[in-house]
Coordinates of C-alpha atoms in Angstrom, one line a residue:
M1 CA -36.8 -29.6 13.7
A2 CA -36.2 -28.9 9.9
L3 CA -35.7 -25.0 10.2
K4 CA -32.9 -25.8 13.0
Q5 CA -31.3 -27.8 11.5
A6 CA -31.2 -26.1 8.1
R7 CA -29.7 -23.4 9.8
R8 CA -27.4 -25.7 11.8
A9 CA -26.6 -26.3 8.1
W10 CA -25.0 -22.4 7.4
N11 CA -23.9 -22.5 9.9
L12 CA -21.2 -24.7 9.2
L13 CA -20.7 -24.2 5.2
H14 CA -17.0 -22.8 6.1
V15 CA -16.4 -24.0 9.4
D16 CA -17.1 -27.9 8.2
S17 CA -18.7 -28.6 4.9
L18 CA -19.0 -32.2 4.6
Q19 CA -21.7 -31.8 8.1
A20 CA -22.4 -29.0 6.4
R21 CA -24.0 -30.9 3.8
R22 CA -25.1 -33.8 5.6
L23 CA -27.6 -32.0 7.5
A24 CA -28.2 -29.6 4.7
E25 CA -29.8 -32.9 3.3
R26 CA -31.6 -34.4 6.0
S27 CA -33.3 -30.9 6.6
I28 CA -34.8 -31.0 3.3
A29 CA -35.9 -34.5 3.8
A30 CA -37.8 -34.0 7.0
A31 CA -38.8 -30.1 5.3
T32 CA -40.3 -32.3 2.8
S33 CA -42.5 -34.2 4.6
T34 CA -44.0 -31.9 6.7
A35 CA -44.3 -29.5 3.6
D36 CA -42.5 -26.7 5.4
V37 CA -41.8 -24.4 3.3
V38 CA -39.2 -22.2 4.9
A39 CA -37.4 -25.5 6.2
E40 CA -36.6 -27.0 3.5
G41 CA -35.7 -23.5 1.1
W42 CA -32.6 -23.2 4.1
G43 CA -31.4 -26.2 3.7
R44 CA -31.3 -26.5 -0.2
V45 CA -29.9 -22.9 -0.3
A46 CA -27.0 -24.3 1.7
F47 CA -27.0 -27.6 -0.6
G48 CA -27.2 -25.2 -3.2
Y49 CA -23.3 -23.0 -1.6
H50 CA -21.9 -26.6 -0.9
L51 CA -22.0 -26.9 -4.8
L52 CA -20.8 -23.9 -5.7
Y53 CA -17.8 -25.5 -3.4
F54 CA -18.0 -29.2 -4.9
G55 CA -20.3 -29.6 -7.4
T56 CA -20.7 -27.2 -10.8
A57 CA -22.6 -23.9 -11.0
A58 CA -25.7 -25.3 -13.5
E59 CA -25.8 -28.8 -10.5
A60 CA -26.0 -25.2 -7.6
A61 CA -28.6 -23.8 -10.2
R62 CA -30.9 -26.1 -9.9
E63 CA -31.0 -26.5 -6.3
L64 CA -30.5 -22.4 -5.4
R65 CA -33.7 -22.0 -8.2
R66 CA -35.7 -24.6 -6.4
A67 CA -34.7 -22.7 -2.7
I68 CA -35.9 -19.3 -4.0
G69 CA -39.3 -21.1 -5.5
C70 CA -39.2 -22.3 -1.7
F71 CA -38.4 -18.8 0.3
E72 CA -41.2 -17.1 -2.3
L73 CA -43.5 -19.3 -1.1
G74 CA -42.2 -18.3 2.7
A75 CA -42.3 -14.7 1.9
D76 CA -38.7 -15.8 3.7
R77 CA -37.1 -12.5 2.3
A78 CA -33.4 -12.8 4.5
G79 CA -33.4 -15.9 2.5
H80 CA -34.2 -15.2 -1.3
L81 CA -31.5 -12.8 -1.1
L82 CA -29.1 -15.6 -0.2
A83 CA -30.4 -17.9 -3.1
S84 CA -30.4 -15.0 -5.2
A85 CA -27.4 -14.3 -4.0
A86 CA -25.7 -17.2 -4.6
L87 CA -27.9 -18.2 -7.5
A88 CA -25.3 -14.5 -9.5
R89 CA -22.5 -16.4 -7.8
S90 CA -23.4 -20.2 -10.3
M91 CA -23.9 -17.4 -13.4
W92 CA -20.3 -15.7 -12.5
R93 CA -18.8 -19.0 -12.4
S94 CA -21.0 -20.1 -15.6
G95 CA -18.6 -17.5 -17.6
R96 CA -21.6 -14.8 -17.1
A97 CA -20.0 -11.9 -15.0
R98 CA -21.8 -9.1 -16.5
E99 CA -25.6 -11.3 -16.5
A100 CA -24.4 -11.7 -12.8
L101 CA -23.4 -8.3 -10.9
D102 CA -27.2 -7.1 -13.1
A103 CA -28.9 -9.7 -11.0
V104 CA -26.9 -9.3 -7.4
L105 CA -26.1 -5.9 -7.2
P106 CA -29.7 -4.7 -6.9
L107 CA -30.6 -6.8 -3.9
R108 CA -27.1 -4.7 -2.0
D109 CA -29.4 -1.8 -0.7
E110 CA -32.7 -4.5 0.7
G111 CA -29.4 -6.6 1.7
V112 CA -27.6 -4.7 4.4
R113 CA -31.0 -4.0 5.6
V114 CA -32.2 -7.9 5.5
L115 CA -29.9 -9.3 6.9
R116 CA -26.7 -9.4 9.6
H117 CA -23.0 -10.6 9.5
D118 CA -21.9 -13.3 8.0
Q119 CA -25.5 -13.5 5.7
R120 CA -24.6 -10.1 4.4
G121 CA -21.3 -10.9 4.1
V122 CA -21.9 -13.1 1.8
L123 CA -24.1 -11.2 -0.2
L124 CA -21.4 -8.2 -0.8
N125 CA -18.5 -11.1 -1.5
T126 CA -20.3 -11.8 -3.9
I127 CA -21.2 -8.0 -5.7
A128 CA -17.2 -8.4 -5.1
G129 CA -16.7 -11.8 -6.9
C130 CA -19.0 -10.0 -10.4
Y131 CA -17.0 -6.9 -9.8
S132 CA -12.9 -8.7 -10.1
A133 CA -14.9 -11.1 -12.8
L134 CA -14.7 -8.2 -14.4
G135 CA -12.0 -6.7 -13.6
D136 CA -13.0 -3.5 -11.4
S137 CA -10.6 -3.8 -8.5
A138 CA -11.9 -0.9 -6.7
Q139 CA -15.5 -2.2 -6.5
A140 CA -14.0 -4.9 -5.6
F141 CA -12.1 -4.1 -2.5
A142 CA -14.6 -2.3 -1.3
H143 CA -17.6 -4.8 -1.2
M144 CA -14.5 -7.7 0.1
F145 CA -13.0 -5.1 3.6
E146 CA -17.2 -4.5 4.4
A147 CA -18.1 -8.6 3.9
L148 CA -14.8 -8.5 5.8
R149 CA -16.3 -6.0 8.6
D150 CA -19.5 -8.0 8.6
A151 CA -17.9 -11.3 8.9
G152 CA -15.1 -10.9 11.5
P153 CA -13.8 -13.3 13.3
S154 CA -16.2 -13.7 15.9
R155 CA -18.7 -13.6 13.8
G156 CA -17.9 -14.5 10.3
R157 CA -19.0 -18.8 10.6
G158 CA -15.8 -19.2 8.7
F159 CA -16.9 -16.3 6.2
D160 CA -14.4 -14.1 7.2
T161 CA -11.8 -16.8 5.8
V162 CA -13.0 -16.9 2.6
L163 CA -13.0 -12.9 2.7
H164 CA -8.9 -12.9 3.5
C165 CA -8.9 -15.7 0.3
N166 CA -10.6 -13.9 -2.0
L167 CA -8.3 -11.2 -0.9
S168 CA -5.6 -12.2 -2.1
H169 CA -6.5 -13.3 -5.0
E170 CA -7.7 -9.9 -5.5
L171 CA -4.9 -8.1 -4.6
M172 CA -2.7 -10.9 -6.7
Q173 CA -4.4 -9.3 -9.5
I174 CA -3.5 -5.8 -9.2
G175 CA -0.3 -6.7 -9.0
D176 CA 0.2 -6.8 -5.4
C177 CA 1.3 -10.5 -3.9
E178 CA 3.4 -9.5 -1.4
H179 CA 0.2 -8.5 0.2
A180 CA -1.4 -11.1 -1.1
L181 CA 0.7 -13.8 0.5
Q182 CA -0.2 -12.1 3.8
H183 CA -3.7 -13.4 3.2
V184 CA -3.1 -16.3 2.7
E185 CA -0.8 -16.5 5.2
Q186 CA -3.9 -15.2 7.8
G187 CA -6.2 -17.8 5.3
L188 CA -4.5 -21.1 6.2
A189 CA -3.6 -20.1 10.1
A190 CA -7.7 -19.9 10.5
C191 CA -7.9 -23.0 7.9
S192 CA -7.0 -25.0 10.3
R193 CA -9.8 -24.2 12.7
L194 CA -12.3 -26.3 10.4
K195 CA -13.0 -28.9 8.4
N196 CA -13.2 -27.6 5.0
A197 CA -11.1 -28.8 2.7
R198 CA -12.3 -26.9 -0.8
L199 CA -10.8 -23.4 0.6
L200 CA -7.5 -25.2 1.8
C201 CA -6.8 -25.9 -1.6
V202 CA -8.4 -22.7 -2.8
L203 CA -5.8 -20.7 -0.5
L204 CA -3.4 -23.2 -1.5
I205 CA -4.1 -22.0 -5.2
N206 CA -3.6 -18.5 -4.3
R207 CA -0.2 -19.2 -2.7
V208 CA 0.8 -21.0 -5.6
A209 CA -0.3 -18.8 -7.9
C210 CA 1.5 -15.5 -5.8
L211 CA 5.2 -17.4 -5.5
T212 CA 4.9 -18.1 -9.3
E213 CA 4.2 -14.8 -10.4
L214 CA 7.1 -13.4 -7.2
G215 CA 9.4 -16.0 -9.2
R216 CA 9.8 -18.7 -6.1
A217 CA 7.8 -21.3 -9.1
A218 CA 10.0 -24.4 -6.7
E219 CA 9.3 -22.6 -2.9
S220 CA 5.5 -24.0 -4.5
L221 CA 5.8 -26.9 -5.7
P222 CA 4.7 -28.5 -2.1
D223 CA 1.5 -27.0 -2.6
V224 CA 1.3 -28.3 -5.6
R225 CA 1.2 -31.5 -4.7
T226 CA -0.9 -30.9 -2.0
V227 CA -3.7 -29.8 -4.1
M228 CA -3.3 -33.3 -6.6
A229 CA -3.2 -35.6 -3.6
M230 CA -6.5 -34.0 -2.6
P231 CA -9.7 -35.8 -4.3
A232 CA -12.0 -33.9 -6.3
D233 CA -15.6 -34.8 -3.6
P234 CA -16.6 -33.0 -0.9
D235 CA -12.8 -34.6 1.5
G236 CA -11.0 -32.3 -1.4
R237 CA -10.8 -30.1 -3.5
G238 CA -14.6 -30.6 -4.9
S239 CA -14.8 -30.3 -8.5
M240 CA -15.1 -26.7 -9.4
E241 CA -12.0 -24.3 -10.2
P242 CA -9.6 -27.4 -10.4
A243 CA -6.7 -24.6 -11.7
F244 CA -4.3 -27.7 -12.9
E245 CA -3.5 -24.7 -15.3
T246 CA -2.1 -22.7 -13.1
L247 CA -0.3 -25.0 -10.9
A248 CA 1.5 -26.3 -14.3
I249 CA 2.9 -22.9 -14.7
A250 CA 3.6 -22.9 -10.8
A251 CA 5.8 -26.3 -11.3
L252 CA 7.2 -26.0 -15.2
R253 CA 8.4 -22.4 -14.2
A254 CA 10.0 -24.5 -11.5
G255 CA 11.5 -26.8 -14.1
E256 CA 9.7 -29.5 -13.3
L257 CA 8.9 -30.9 -16.8
A258 CA 6.7 -34.4 -16.4
L259 CA 4.1 -32.5 -13.7
G260 CA 4.1 -30.0 -15.3
A261 CA 3.3 -33.0 -18.8
Q262 CA 1.2 -34.5 -16.3
L263 CA -1.4 -30.7 -15.5
V264 CA -1.8 -29.0 -18.9
D265 CA -3.0 -33.1 -19.7
A266 CA -5.4 -33.1 -16.1
A267 CA -6.2 -29.2 -16.6
R268 CA -7.7 -30.0 -21.3
A269 CA -9.4 -33.1 -19.6
S270 CA -11.2 -31.0 -17.3
G271 CA -13.3 -30.1 -20.5
A272 CA -14.2 -26.8 -21.8
S273 CA -14.2 -23.6 -19.7
E274 CA -16.8 -21.1 -19.8
I275 CA -14.7 -18.6 -17.8
A276 CA -11.7 -16.4 -19.8
D277 CA -9.0 -16.5 -17.6
E278 CA -8.7 -20.3 -17.2
R279 CA -8.7 -20.6 -20.5
I280 CA -5.7 -17.9 -21.1
E281 CA -4.5 -19.3 -18.2
R282 CA -4.3 -22.8 -19.8
I283 CA -2.8 -22.0 -23.7
T284 CA 0.0 -20.7 -21.3
A285 CA 0.4 -23.2 -19.6
S286 CA 0.7 -25.0 -22.9
A287 CA 3.3 -23.2 -25.1
L288 CA 5.3 -23.8 -21.8
L289 CA 5.2 -26.7 -22.3
C290 CA 6.0 -27.0 -25.3
L291 CA 8.8 -24.4 -25.0
A292 CA 10.1 -26.5 -22.4
H293 CA 10.4 -29.2 -24.5
G294 CA 12.3 -26.9 -27.1
D295 CA 9.2 -26.3 -30.1
A296 CA 9.9 -22.4 -30.0
K297 CA 7.1 -22.7 -33.1
Q298 CA 5.3 -25.1 -31.5
A299 CA 4.3 -22.3 -28.2
V300 CA 3.7 -19.7 -30.7
Q301 CA 1.3 -22.3 -32.7
V302 CA -0.6 -22.9 -29.5
L303 CA -0.6 -19.0 -27.7
R304 CA -1.6 -17.8 -31.2
A305 CA -5.4 -19.5 -30.0
G306 CA -5.7 -17.2 -27.4
L307 CA -3.7 -14.0 -29.4
A308 CA -6.6 -12.1 -29.8
D309 CA -9.1 -12.4 -27.2
A310 CA -5.7 -10.9 -24.7
E311 CA -5.2 -7.8 -26.8
L312 CA -9.2 -6.9 -26.3
D313 CA -9.1 -5.5 -23.3
D314 CA -12.5 -5.8 -22.5
V315 CA -13.5 -9.3 -22.4
D316 CA -15.4 -10.1 -19.6
G317 CA -13.7 -12.5 -16.9
L318 CA -10.5 -11.8 -19.1
S319 CA -7.4 -10.0 -16.0
T320 CA -5.3 -7.7 -16.8
R321 CA -2.9 -10.5 -14.7
I322 CA -4.1 -13.5 -16.5
R323 CA -2.8 -11.1 -19.5
A324 CA 0.3 -9.5 -18.8
Q325 CA 1.1 -13.1 -17.9
F326 CA 0.4 -14.6 -21.6
F327 CA 2.1 -12.0 -23.3
G328 CA 5.2 -12.3 -21.2
V329 CA 5.4 -15.8 -22.1
L330 CA 4.3 -15.0 -25.7
S331 CA 7.6 -12.9 -25.7
E332 CA 9.3 -15.8 -24.3
A333 CA 8.5 -18.4 -27.4
H334 CA 9.2 -15.7 -30.2
E335 CA 12.4 -14.8 -28.7
A336 CA 13.4 -18.9 -28.8
A337 CA 11.8 -18.8 -32.3
G338 CA 13.8 -16.3 -33.4
D339 CA 11.2 -13.6 -34.0
D340 CA 13.0 -11.1 -32.2
A341 CA 10.5 -8.1 -34.0
A342 CA 6.9 -10.5 -33.0
S343 CA 9.2 -10.1 -28.3
L344 CA 9.4 -7.7 -28.8
A345 CA 5.8 -6.2 -30.0
A346 CA 4.7 -8.9 -27.4
L347 CA 6.8 -8.0 -24.1
R348 CA 5.5 -3.8 -25.4
Q349 CA 2.2 -5.6 -24.8
W350 CA 3.5 -7.2 -20.9
Q351 CA 4.8 -3.9 -20.6
R352 CA 1.5 -2.0 -21.4
L353 CA -0.4 -4.6 -18.6
H354 CA 1.5 -4.9 -16.0
Q355 CA 1.7 -0.9 -16.0
A356 CA -2.3 -0.9 -16.3
Q357 CA -1.7 -3.4 -13.1
V358 CA -0.3 0.4 -11.6
Q359 CA -2.5 2.1 -12.3
L360 CA -5.5 -0.5 -10.8
A361 CA -4.1 -0.3 -7.9
S362 CA -3.9 3.0 -7.0
R363 CA -7.2 3.5 -8.5
A364 CA -8.4 0.2 -5.4
R365 CA -6.5 1.6 -2.9
Y366 CA -8.3 5.3 -3.3
Q367 CA -11.7 4.2 -3.4
A368 CA -11.1 1.9 -0.5
A369 CA -11.2 3.5 2.3
T370 CA -9.6 1.2 4.5
L371 CA -7.4 0.2 1.9
Q372 CA -5.8 3.9 2.5
T373 CA -2.6 2.5 5.2
E374 CA -1.3 0.0 2.4
L375 CA -0.3 2.9 0.7
L376 CA 2.6 1.8 1.2
R377 CA 3.2 -1.6 0.8
L378 CA 1.7 0.3 -3.2
Q379 CA 4.7 2.0 -2.4
H380 CA 7.1 -1.4 -2.4
R381 CA 5.3 -2.6 -5.1
L382 CA 6.2 0.7 -7.3
D383 CA 9.5 1.2 -6.2
E384 CA 9.9 -2.9 -7.2
N385 CA 8.2 -2.5 -10.3
D386 CA 10.6 0.6 -11.4
E387 CA 13.6 -1.5 -10.1
R388 CA 12.5 -4.3 -12.6
R389 CA 12.0 -1.6 -15.3
R390 CA 15.5 -0.1 -14.8
R391 CA 17.1 -4.1 -15.0
T392 CA 15.5 -4.4 -18.4
E393 CA 17.4 -1.1 -19.5
R394 CA 20.2 -2.7 -18.4
A395 CA 19.5 -6.6 -20.2
R396 CA 17.1 -5.2 -23.5
S397 CA 18.9 -1.8 -24.8
E398 CA 16.6 -2.1 -27.4
L399 CA 13.7 -1.5 -25.2
V400 CA 15.0 2.5 -24.2
Q401 CA 11.7 4.3 -26.3
I402 CA 9.0 1.6 -24.4
N403 CA 10.6 1.5 -21.3
A404 CA 10.9 5.2 -21.0
A405 CA 6.7 5.8 -21.4
L406 CA 7.2 3.0 -18.7
S407 CA 8.5 5.9 -16.5
H408 CA 6.9 8.3 -17.8
K409 CA 3.5 6.5 -17.0
I410 CA 5.3 5.0 -13.3
D411 CA 6.1 9.3 -12.2
E412 CA 2.1 10.4 -13.1
V413 CA 1.7 7.2 -10.6
Q414 CA 3.5 8.1 -8.2
A415 CA 2.9 11.6 -8.1
L416 CA -1.0 10.6 -7.3
Q417 CA 0.4 8.1 -4.4
E418 CA 2.4 11.5 -3.0
A419 CA -0.9 13.4 -3.5
L420 CA -2.5 10.9 -1.3
R421 CA 0.2 10.6 0.9
Q422 CA 0.0 14.3 1.8
Q423 CA -3.9 14.1 2.8
A424 CA -2.8 11.5 5.8
M425 CA -5.5 10.9 8.0
R426 CA -4.1 10.4 11.8
D427 CA -3.0 12.6 14.3
S428 CA 0.0 12.2 15.3
L429 CA -0.1 12.2 19.4
T430 CA -3.8 10.5 19.7
G431 CA -3.8 8.3 17.0
L432 CA -7.3 9.0 16.1
F433 CA -7.9 10.2 12.6
N434 CA -7.8 13.9 12.1
R435 CA -9.2 17.2 11.6
R436 CA -8.9 17.1 7.3
Y437 CA -10.4 13.2 7.3
L438 CA -13.8 14.7 9.1
N439 CA -13.8 17.3 7.1
N440 CA -13.6 14.3 3.9
T441 CA -15.1 12.1 5.2
L442 CA -18.7 14.0 7.1
P443 CA -20.4 14.8 4.4
T444 CA -20.4 11.3 2.9
M445 CA -21.4 9.8 6.0
F446 CA -24.2 12.7 6.5
A447 CA -25.9 11.9 2.8
L448 CA -25.4 7.9 3.1
A449 CA -27.3 8.9 6.6
Q450 CA -30.1 10.7 4.5
R451 CA -30.0 7.7 1.3
E452 CA -30.9 5.3 4.2
G453 CA -32.8 7.2 5.9
Q454 CA -30.7 5.9 9.7
P455 CA -29.8 8.8 11.9
M456 CA -26.6 9.7 12.6
S457 CA -24.5 11.4 16.0
L458 CA -22.0 13.5 15.7
V459 CA -20.3 15.0 19.1
I460 CA -18.0 17.2 19.9
I461 CA -15.8 17.3 23.0
D462 CA -13.8 19.2 24.9
L463 CA -11.7 18.4 27.2
D464 CA -12.4 20.9 31.2
H465 CA -9.6 23.4 31.8
F466 CA -6.7 21.6 30.2
K467 CA -4.7 24.7 29.6
R468 CA -5.0 25.0 33.7
V469 CA -2.9 21.1 33.1
N470 CA -1.1 22.7 30.6
D471 CA -0.2 26.6 32.1
T472 CA 0.5 24.0 35.8
H473 CA 2.2 20.5 35.0
G474 CA 4.0 21.3 31.5
H475 CA 2.6 20.4 28.4
A476 CA 4.4 16.7 28.0
A477 CA 1.6 16.4 30.8
G478 CA -1.3 18.1 27.9
D479 CA 0.3 15.3 25.7
R480 CA 0.2 12.2 28.5
L481 CA -3.0 13.8 28.3
L482 CA -4.7 14.0 25.2
A483 CA -2.4 10.5 24.4
A484 CA -4.5 8.3 27.1
F485 CA -8.3 10.3 25.8
G486 CA -7.4 8.9 22.3
D487 CA -7.0 5.6 23.6
M488 CA -9.9 5.3 26.0
L489 CA -12.0 6.5 22.7
S490 CA -10.4 4.1 20.5
E491 CA -11.0 1.4 22.8
H492 CA -14.4 1.4 23.8
G493 CA -16.2 3.0 20.7
R494 CA -17.2 0.7 17.6
R495 CA -15.8 0.2 14.1
S496 CA -18.4 1.6 12.4
D497 CA -17.5 5.0 14.3
V498 CA -15.4 7.6 12.9
L499 CA -13.8 9.0 15.7
C500 CA -10.8 12.2 14.9
R501 CA -9.1 14.9 17.1
Y502 CA -10.5 17.9 16.0
G503 CA -7.9 20.6 17.4
G504 CA -6.1 20.9 20.3
E505 CA -8.1 19.6 23.2
E506 CA -11.3 19.0 20.9
F507 CA -12.2 15.9 19.8
C508 CA -15.5 14.7 17.1
L509 CA -17.2 11.7 17.2
L510 CA -18.9 10.9 13.8
M511 CA -21.7 7.8 15.3
P512 CA -23.4 6.1 11.8
R513 CA -27.0 4.6 13.3
T514 CA -27.0 5.9 16.6
T515 CA -29.7 8.3 17.6
A516 CA -28.5 11.7 19.3
D517 CA -29.4 9.8 22.7
G518 CA -27.7 6.7 22.7
A519 CA -24.7 8.7 21.6
R520 CA -25.6 10.4 24.7
R521 CA -26.0 7.2 26.8
K522 CA -22.4 6.6 24.9
V523 CA -20.4 9.6 25.8
K524 CA -22.1 10.1 29.2
L525 CA -19.7 5.8 30.2
L526 CA -16.6 7.6 28.2
L527 CA -17.5 10.8 30.7
R528 CA -17.4 8.7 33.7
R529 CA -15.0 6.4 32.8
W530 CA -12.8 9.7 32.4
R531 CA -13.3 11.0 35.4
A532 CA -12.2 7.2 37.0
Q533 CA -8.9 8.6 35.1
R534 CA -5.8 8.8 37.5
F535 CA -2.7 10.5 36.1
A536 CA 0.5 10.3 37.8
L537 CA 2.8 13.1 37.9
E538 CA 6.7 13.5 39.4
E539 CA 5.9 15.4 41.9
D540 CA 1.7 15.5 42.1
T541 CA -1.6 13.1 40.7
L542 CA -3.8 14.3 38.2
E543 CA -7.6 13.1 39.0
G544 CA -11.3 13.9 38.9
L545 CA -11.3 15.3 35.0
S546 CA -13.7 16.1 32.9
F547 CA -14.5 16.9 29.5
S548 CA -17.9 18.6 28.3
A549 CA -20.1 17.4 25.4
G550 CA -22.3 18.6 22.6
V551 CA -24.6 16.3 20.7
A552 CA -27.0 15.9 17.2
D553 CA -27.8 13.8 14.8
T554 CA -29.3 14.4 11.3
S555 CA -32.6 14.2 12.4
L556 CA -32.1 17.3 14.5
A557 CA -29.6 19.6 11.8
P558 CA -30.9 17.9 8.4
A559 CA -30.1 20.5 6.5
S560 CA -26.5 20.7 5.7
P561 CA -23.3 18.2 7.6
D562 CA -22.3 22.3 8.8
A563 CA -26.1 22.6 10.4
L564 CA -25.0 19.4 11.9
L565 CA -21.3 20.5 13.3
K566 CA -22.6 23.9 15.2
A567 CA -25.2 22.1 16.5
A568 CA -22.9 19.6 18.3
D569 CA -21.2 22.9 18.7
D570 CA -23.5 25.2 20.0
E571 CA -24.5 22.7 22.6
L572 CA -21.0 22.3 23.4
L573 CA -20.3 25.8 24.3
A574 CA -23.9 25.5 25.8
A575 CA -22.7 23.0 28.7
K576 CA -18.9 25.0 29.7
R577 CA -21.3 27.2 30.0
E578 CA -23.1 25.7 33.2
G579 CA -20.3 24.8 33.9
R580 CA -18.4 21.9 32.5
G581 CA -18.5 17.9 33.0
R582 CA -21.9 18.6 31.0
I583 CA -23.0 16.9 27.6
G584 CA -25.5 19.1 25.9
M585 CA -28.1 17.4 23.1
A586 CA -30.1 18.9 20.8
A587 CA -33.1 17.5 21.6
S588 CA -35.2 19.5 24.3
V589 CA -35.3 16.3 26.6
P590 CA -36.0 15.8 30.3
A591 CA -33.5 16.7 32.7
E592 CA -32.1 14.0 34.6
S593 CA -32.7 15.4 38.4
G594 CA -30.8 17.1 40.7
M595 CA -27.9 18.5 38.0
G596 CA -29.4 21.2 37.3
F597 CA -29.2 21.4 33.6
P598 CA -32.4 21.9 31.3
R599 CA -30.5 20.1 27.9
A600 CA -29.4 17.4 29.4
G601 CA -27.4 16.7 32.0
L602 CA -25.0 14.6 34.1

């Protein structure tokens, strides 16, 4: 009973935070009375995660250490991994991001093997958060999207909403606020179905920050007031990360001086922060308040307290976005104080940091393959940056030399963008990946399969008598068949499968964690579906279609990707020689009765 309550508490952690806490506390009490250490561990890990959102990092760490002790006694590795990840998260929230990453990163490989769905997503998201706190957006994106794949809406128990929230924050860090807003809106739409005030609060704060970065601070005022009205307890935003400084900057940029002053006071009253971003943003908000009251010299004096950290490129927990924001306000303060030289120097720092954001965005998208489709959005962002640069040139002629350097840097990024665009990975007719993508992806997936000791199957499919269709009915009919076959593969393939048009009427499938025999069974089902397809043409109907296929996996062709590809291709040729409409498999398996195909016939 206690373990069931504890598991339920975990499942409700993001769906209904108050109910999750109540169940966690009940399970701890019940498990303690019966000396059930595993149930107690799960109750404490659920309670510890709750405290990460609604309590303090120190409170959460105490509970999580107890959970780890329980899991060690009960030999529960899944619980141990989740508790250890949460403990690393408490380190990160205490300003020890490097230490947190060193603690959690060695758990990744075991976590991928042991954990499933939302639990694996939680571990990967913690790693992503550590990378984000250290300014490594490329690694943060890679882990976040892997987490989102594991914890999607159908099985994430609300955790996919957390990931949309985190992705919006990370996109903000690299300057893509328009795309960040899209993830915020997705998160808010999903959050409407949850009872999690803390998650709603963070999403609203992210929207406030995005709108402020986009120069639309006035639009964020309703969100600012909503967050302020939420109590600092499990019924509201919680006591962690109140973000008063973010709200204050939005209010001051919107011209709401009284509200901004109230929020600056609230930020100061919340005590000293261990997070570098929060410290610098608090200084920035205080300086903006001074500027709003016309005291430019005091604003400069306030900003000097953060200048030493903001000038450094390697302060843990201090993001490029917050540093750029700091130097933007510093430039405003010096200009208002009449110190043009100091204003120009600060503006140069702002320009340099904005350029660093552009470069960081390119690296992040290059490393996270799932973001390749978002390159057009990055180009849009770069175009906006270029337009802002031109406006700056017109407004401030003294910045010609600095803007010329910025233009050169942007040209470099645009050249990289163009090179990536030339590597378009999609086949325009079928919507599947093309052969270039297969050539790039196969070695990586082959190496991953070898490293993890998991099989990966490769299937080559050739549509039977396709030339006859083209010759008899025309190329338009042939294109229609190819597109329909691509649709069928997309509809019935797994998200982890890589589906490619290999060339002409040939297709290639990469199926991770799948043996050749398992791949053959799936391809057999595809063949049945393809045989059942009917295509009405102007004067005829095409039906009874078939294809031939060859299957091999990494256990049968372990030498190299080329060997794997050749093994599947050899089986395809053998299937065609044996009469087509067959699936050859690079293994000695019994042929199905009555089909007369010794390798693996249908």
